Coordinates of C-alpha atoms in Angstrom, one line a residue:
M1393 CA 0.1 -0.3 0.0
G1394 CA 1.3 3.3 -1.1
S1395 CA 2.1 6.2 1.3
S1396 CA -1.0 8.2 -0.1
S1397 CA -3.1 5.2 0.6
R1398 CA -1.9 4.6 4.1
R1399 CA -2.9 8.2 4.8
Q1400 CA -6.2 7.7 3.4
F1401 CA -7.1 4.6 5.2
L1402 CA -5.5 5.6 8.6
K1403 CA -9.0 7.5 9.0
F1404 CA -10.6 3.9 9.1
S1405 CA -10.7 2.1 12.1
A1406 CA -9.7 -1.8 11.3
A1407 CA -12.2 -4.1 11.9
A1408 CA -11.5 -7.6 12.7
G1409 CA -12.9 -11.1 13.3
A1410 CA -15.3 -11.0 10.3
S1411 CA -16.9 -14.3 9.0
V1412 CA -17.1 -15.3 5.7
A1413 CA -19.0 -18.8 5.9
G1414 CA -20.9 -19.2 2.7
I1415 CA -19.4 -16.0 0.9
G1416 CA -18.7 -16.6 -2.8
G1417 CA -19.4 -20.6 -2.3
S1418 CA -16.6 -20.8 0.2
S1419 CA -18.1 -23.5 2.4
R1420 CA -14.5 -25.0 2.7
F1421 CA -13.9 -22.1 5.3
L1422 CA -12.9 -24.6 8.1
L1423 CA -11.0 -24.0 11.3
G1424 CA -7.5 -25.5 10.8
E1425 CA -7.7 -25.8 7.0
Q1426 CA -4.7 -23.7 6.1
T1427 CA -3.6 -23.2 2.6
G1428 CA 0.1 -23.9 1.8
L1429 CA 1.2 -24.1 5.4
A1430 CA 4.2 -25.8 6.0
P1431 CA 3.4 -29.4 7.4
A1432 CA 5.9 -28.9 10.6
P1433 CA 7.9 -26.0 11.9
K1434 CA 11.4 -26.3 11.0
P1435 CA 14.6 -23.9 12.5
S1436 CA 15.3 -20.9 10.2
S1437 CA 18.5 -20.4 8.6
A1438 CA 20.9 -17.6 9.9
T1439 CA 20.4 -16.0 6.7
L1440 CA 17.2 -15.9 4.7
P1441 CA 17.5 -16.4 0.9
M1442 CA 15.5 -13.1 -0.1
K1443 CA 16.3 -10.4 -2.6
K1444 CA 16.4 -7.1 -0.7
G1445 CA 14.2 -4.4 -2.5
L1446 CA 12.4 -1.0 -2.1
V1447 CA 9.5 0.6 -4.0
Y1448 CA 10.3 3.2 -6.5
S1449 CA 8.4 6.1 -4.9
M1450 CA 11.0 5.9 -1.9
L1451 CA 13.6 7.1 -4.3
P1452 CA 14.1 10.9 -4.8
R1453 CA 11.3 12.3 -7.3
E1454 CA 13.4 15.1 -8.4
L1455 CA 16.2 12.6 -9.9
S1456 CA 16.0 11.0 -13.4
P1457 CA 15.1 7.3 -13.5
A1458 CA 18.7 6.4 -14.3
D1459 CA 19.9 8.1 -11.1
R1460 CA 16.9 6.9 -8.9
C1461 CA 18.0 3.1 -9.9
Q1462 CA 21.6 4.0 -9.4
M1463 CA 20.9 5.3 -6.0
A1464 CA 19.0 2.3 -5.0
R1465 CA 21.7 0.0 -6.2
D1466 CA 24.4 2.0 -4.5
A1467 CA 22.2 2.0 -1.2
G1468 CA 22.5 -2.0 -1.3
F1469 CA 19.2 -2.9 -2.8
E1470 CA 19.0 -5.6 -5.2
V1471 CA 15.4 -5.2 -6.7
V1472 CA 12.8 -2.6 -7.1
Q1473 CA 9.1 -2.4 -7.3
A1474 CA 7.9 0.0 -9.9
P1475 CA 4.5 1.6 -10.3
T1476 CA 1.9 1.0 -13.4
T1477 CA 3.5 3.4 -16.3
P1478 CA 1.0 3.6 -19.0
D1479 CA 3.4 5.8 -21.0
E1480 CA 5.3 3.1 -23.1
H1481 CA 8.1 5.6 -23.6
A1482 CA 8.5 6.0 -19.9
A1483 CA 8.1 2.3 -19.2
E1484 CA 11.0 1.8 -21.5
G1485 CA 13.1 4.5 -19.7
I1486 CA 12.4 2.7 -16.5
K1487 CA 13.5 -0.7 -18.0
S1488 CA 16.8 1.1 -19.6
A1489 CA 17.7 2.7 -16.4
A1490 CA 17.2 -0.5 -14.2
D1491 CA 19.3 -2.4 -16.6
K1492 CA 22.0 0.1 -16.6
A1493 CA 22.3 0.4 -12.7
G1494 CA 22.2 -3.5 -12.5
I1495 CA 19.1 -3.5 -10.6
R1496 CA 16.2 -5.9 -11.3
I1497 CA 12.3 -4.7 -11.6
D1498 CA 11.1 -7.4 -9.6
S1499 CA 7.2 -6.4 -9.4
V1500 CA 4.4 -3.8 -10.2
M1501 CA 2.6 -1.8 -7.9
N1502 CA -0.8 -1.5 -9.5
M1503 CA -2.2 2.1 -9.4
D1504 CA -5.6 2.3 -10.0
H1505 CA -7.2 -0.3 -7.6
W1506 CA -7.9 2.6 -4.9
R1507 CA -9.9 5.0 -7.3
Y1508 CA -11.3 2.4 -9.3
P1509 CA -12.0 -0.9 -7.1
L1510 CA -12.9 -4.2 -9.0
S1511 CA -15.8 -4.3 -6.0
S1512 CA -17.5 -1.5 -7.4
S1513 CA -21.3 -2.0 -8.7
N1514 CA -20.6 0.7 -11.3
P1515 CA -19.2 -1.1 -14.6
E1516 CA -17.3 1.7 -15.8
V1517 CA -15.4 1.8 -12.6
V1518 CA -14.7 -1.8 -13.0
E1519 CA -13.5 -1.5 -16.5
K1520 CA -11.1 1.3 -15.4
S1521 CA -9.6 -1.1 -12.8
L1522 CA -9.4 -3.9 -15.2
A1523 CA -7.6 -1.8 -17.8
G1524 CA -5.1 -0.5 -15.2
M1525 CA -4.4 -4.2 -14.3
R1526 CA -3.7 -5.0 -17.9
I1527 CA -1.5 -2.2 -18.2
S1528 CA 0.3 -3.5 -14.9
L1529 CA 0.7 -6.9 -16.1
R1530 CA 2.1 -5.8 -19.5
N1531 CA 4.4 -3.7 -17.6
A1532 CA 5.7 -6.3 -15.8
K1533 CA 6.3 -8.2 -19.0
L1534 CA 8.4 -5.7 -20.5
W1535 CA 10.4 -4.8 -17.2
G1536 CA 11.1 -8.6 -16.6
A1537 CA 9.0 -8.7 -13.3
D1538 CA 6.9 -11.9 -12.3
T1539 CA 4.2 -10.5 -10.0
V1540 CA 1.8 -7.5 -10.2
L1541 CA 0.5 -6.3 -6.7
L1542 CA -3.4 -6.0 -6.5
V1543 CA -5.7 -4.7 -3.8
P1544 CA -8.9 -6.8 -4.7
A1545 CA -11.6 -4.7 -3.2
V1546 CA -12.8 -2.0 -1.0
V1547 CA -15.8 -2.4 1.5
N1548 CA -17.5 0.9 2.3
P1549 CA -20.9 1.9 2.8
E1550 CA -21.9 1.3 -0.8
T1551 CA -20.2 -2.1 -1.0
S1552 CA -21.0 -4.9 1.2
Y1553 CA -18.5 -7.4 2.5
R1554 CA -20.2 -10.2 0.6
D1555 CA -20.6 -7.9 -2.7
A1556 CA -16.7 -7.1 -2.4
W1557 CA -16.0 -10.7 -2.2
T1558 CA -17.8 -12.0 -5.1
R1559 CA -17.4 -8.9 -7.4
S1560 CA -13.9 -8.9 -7.0
Q1561 CA -13.3 -12.5 -7.4
N1562 CA -15.6 -12.3 -10.8
Q1563 CA -13.3 -9.5 -12.2
I1564 CA -10.0 -11.1 -11.2
R1565 CA -11.0 -14.3 -13.0
K1566 CA -11.1 -12.3 -16.0
L1567 CA -7.6 -11.4 -15.6
I1568 CA -6.3 -15.0 -15.3
P1569 CA -5.8 -15.8 -19.0
L1570 CA -4.0 -12.7 -19.5
A1571 CA -1.6 -13.3 -16.6
A1572 CA -1.0 -16.8 -17.7
G1573 CA -0.2 -15.9 -21.1
L1574 CA 2.4 -13.2 -20.0
E1575 CA 3.4 -15.8 -17.1
V1576 CA 3.1 -12.9 -14.6
R1577 CA 1.4 -13.7 -11.1
I1578 CA -1.4 -11.6 -9.6
A1579 CA -0.6 -11.0 -5.9
I1580 CA -3.4 -10.1 -3.4
E1581 CA -2.3 -7.7 -0.8
E1582 CA -3.9 -7.3 2.6
V1583 CA -4.4 -3.7 3.4
W1584 CA -6.5 -1.3 5.3
N1585 CA -9.6 -1.5 3.2
R1586 CA -11.9 -3.5 5.6
F1587 CA -11.6 -6.8 3.8
L1588 CA -9.5 -10.2 4.1
L1589 CA -9.3 -9.3 7.8
S1590 CA -7.7 -12.6 8.9
P1591 CA -5.3 -15.0 7.5
M1592 CA -7.4 -18.1 7.3
E1593 CA -10.0 -15.8 5.5
M1594 CA -7.3 -14.7 3.0
A1595 CA -6.2 -18.3 2.3
T1596 CA -9.8 -19.2 1.5
Y1597 CA -10.1 -16.3 -1.0
I1598 CA -6.9 -17.0 -2.7
R1599 CA -7.8 -21.0 -2.8
D1600 CA -11.2 -20.1 -4.6
F1601 CA -9.4 -19.1 -7.5
E1602 CA -7.7 -22.6 -8.1
S1603 CA -5.0 -20.8 -10.1
P1604 CA -1.3 -20.9 -9.9
W1605 CA -1.3 -17.3 -11.2
I1606 CA -3.3 -15.8 -8.3
K1607 CA -1.2 -15.8 -4.9
V1608 CA -0.5 -13.6 -1.9
W1609 CA 1.6 -10.3 -1.3
F1610 CA 1.9 -10.2 2.4
D1611 CA 2.5 -7.0 4.1
V1612 CA 4.3 -7.3 7.6
G1613 CA 3.1 -3.8 8.9
N1614 CA -0.4 -3.8 7.4
V1615 CA -1.7 -6.5 10.1
L1616 CA -0.1 -5.2 13.1
L1617 CA -3.2 -3.4 14.2
Y1618 CA -5.2 -6.3 14.5
G1619 CA -3.2 -9.4 14.1
Y1620 CA 0.2 -10.9 14.3
P1621 CA 2.4 -11.0 11.1
Q1622 CA 4.1 -14.7 12.1
D1623 CA 0.5 -16.0 12.5
W1624 CA -0.5 -15.0 9.0
I1625 CA 2.9 -16.0 7.5
R1626 CA 2.6 -19.5 8.8
T1627 CA -1.1 -19.7 8.0
L1628 CA -0.9 -18.6 4.2
G1629 CA 2.4 -20.4 3.7
T1630 CA 3.6 -21.0 0.3
S1631 CA 0.9 -18.9 -1.4
I1632 CA 2.9 -15.8 -0.2
V1633 CA 5.2 -14.9 -3.2
K1634 CA 6.3 -11.3 -2.3
L1635 CA 6.7 -9.3 1.0
H1636 CA 6.1 -5.8 2.0
V1637 CA 8.3 -4.6 5.0
K1638 CA 7.4 -1.8 7.2
D1639 CA 6.9 -1.2 10.9
F1640 CA 3.8 0.3 13.1
K1641 CA 3.6 1.7 16.6
R1642 CA 0.8 1.7 18.7
K1643 CA 0.5 4.9 20.9
E1644 CA -1.8 6.0 23.7
D1645 CA -3.1 8.5 21.6
G1646 CA -3.3 6.4 18.4
Y1647 CA -0.5 4.9 16.0
A1648 CA 2.0 5.7 13.6
W1649 CA 4.2 4.2 10.9
V1650 CA 7.8 4.2 11.8
N1651 CA 11.1 3.1 10.6
L1652 CA 12.0 -0.7 10.8
G1653 CA 12.8 -1.7 14.1
E1654 CA 10.9 1.0 16.1
G1655 CA 7.5 -0.4 16.1
D1656 CA 5.5 -3.3 17.2
A1657 CA 6.7 -5.9 14.8
D1658 CA 8.3 -9.0 16.3
W1659 CA 11.2 -9.5 13.7
P1660 CA 12.7 -12.5 15.2
Q1661 CA 9.3 -14.0 15.0
V1662 CA 8.9 -12.8 11.5
R1663 CA 12.0 -14.4 10.4
Q1664 CA 11.3 -17.5 12.2
A1665 CA 8.0 -17.9 10.3
L1666 CA 9.7 -17.1 6.8
G1667 CA 12.1 -19.8 7.4
E1668 CA 9.5 -22.3 8.5
I1669 CA 7.5 -21.7 5.0
A1670 CA 10.9 -21.8 3.3
Y1671 CA 10.2 -18.2 1.7
S1672 CA 12.6 -17.3 -0.9
G1673 CA 11.0 -14.2 -2.6
S1674 CA 11.9 -10.6 -2.3
A1675 CA 11.5 -8.6 0.8
I1676 CA 10.5 -5.0 -0.2
A1677 CA 10.6 -1.9 1.9
E1678 CA 7.6 0.3 1.6
L1679 CA 8.5 3.4 3.8
E1680 CA 8.7 7.1 3.3
G1681 CA 11.3 8.0 0.8
G1682 CA 14.5 9.9 1.5
D1683 CA 18.2 10.7 0.5
E1684 CA 20.9 8.2 0.1
A1685 CA 22.0 8.1 3.6
Y1686 CA 18.6 7.4 4.5
L1687 CA 18.0 4.8 2.2
R1688 CA 21.5 3.2 3.3
D1689 CA 20.2 3.0 6.8
V1690 CA 16.8 1.2 5.7
S1691 CA 19.0 -1.2 3.7
R1692 CA 21.0 -2.0 6.9
R1693 CA 18.1 -2.4 9.2
M1694 CA 16.6 -4.8 6.6
D1695 CA 19.8 -6.7 6.7
R1696 CA 19.7 -7.0 10.5
L1697 CA 16.1 -7.4 11.0
I1698 CA 14.6 -9.5 8.1
L1699 CA 17.3 -10.9 6.4
G1700 CA 19.8 -12.0 9.2
R1701 CA 22.8 -10.6 7.6
D1702 CA 25.5 -8.8 9.7

């Protein structure tokens, strides 16, 4: 979830404990039925085999794409998550910049799912959302990325939980043939959208597609208000293909997004859980932007807290 989206949804109180029995025909939502869960906990290795990355928006906007990618590489990052880029010339420029810097574009941050949610009752809104995802999937193919992040739905006074479930699944199914043809996965992220509020519910939602092209993008920070990241990781298991890394702090007068290691995330437990499911995808920082010194500090924090590197 981008910083603007986080600010928007900080206004909402996060609900929890929603029941989805019977939603979208999901009668298989049974206690203890955990999709992709490793059969038995295993000790995690000292160093987890993950690529370290950051979202493109963390890099200084005043710099050229070439300088932004080079700064990311110089700060110690191996991959970057780039935003949906409709302009073909701009998309080619980002590819060229990443190639020159020796940093891989690992994934795409779809940009239209908040303004135009797939759960909308308005066909024009839904079509704009689908069009944005088609662009994102083609961006991924151009850039050599293997995954597009998607926020699947938004529950609000106009859209019930049940409608968000059924509408979003119906629309996502329309995207599967394109994703399969391009060999790019669609990864569903849990965010503050009042939807998919528990790990078992999310496991059921993903399982309903019965497709290898629909997976999970797990965000460590997004669940801290109403759950435990390590629990989500163990429950979602191998359906997790990408990871957003950020931290969240509860306060007496509210809560705030903070730098890595300064919030409520139990990073040793997060690392242990990732080791148990043998996670080997990327870990991508999604924090506020800053200069090179700040980015180097984020890189070092990721080494210590999430990757187990000295």
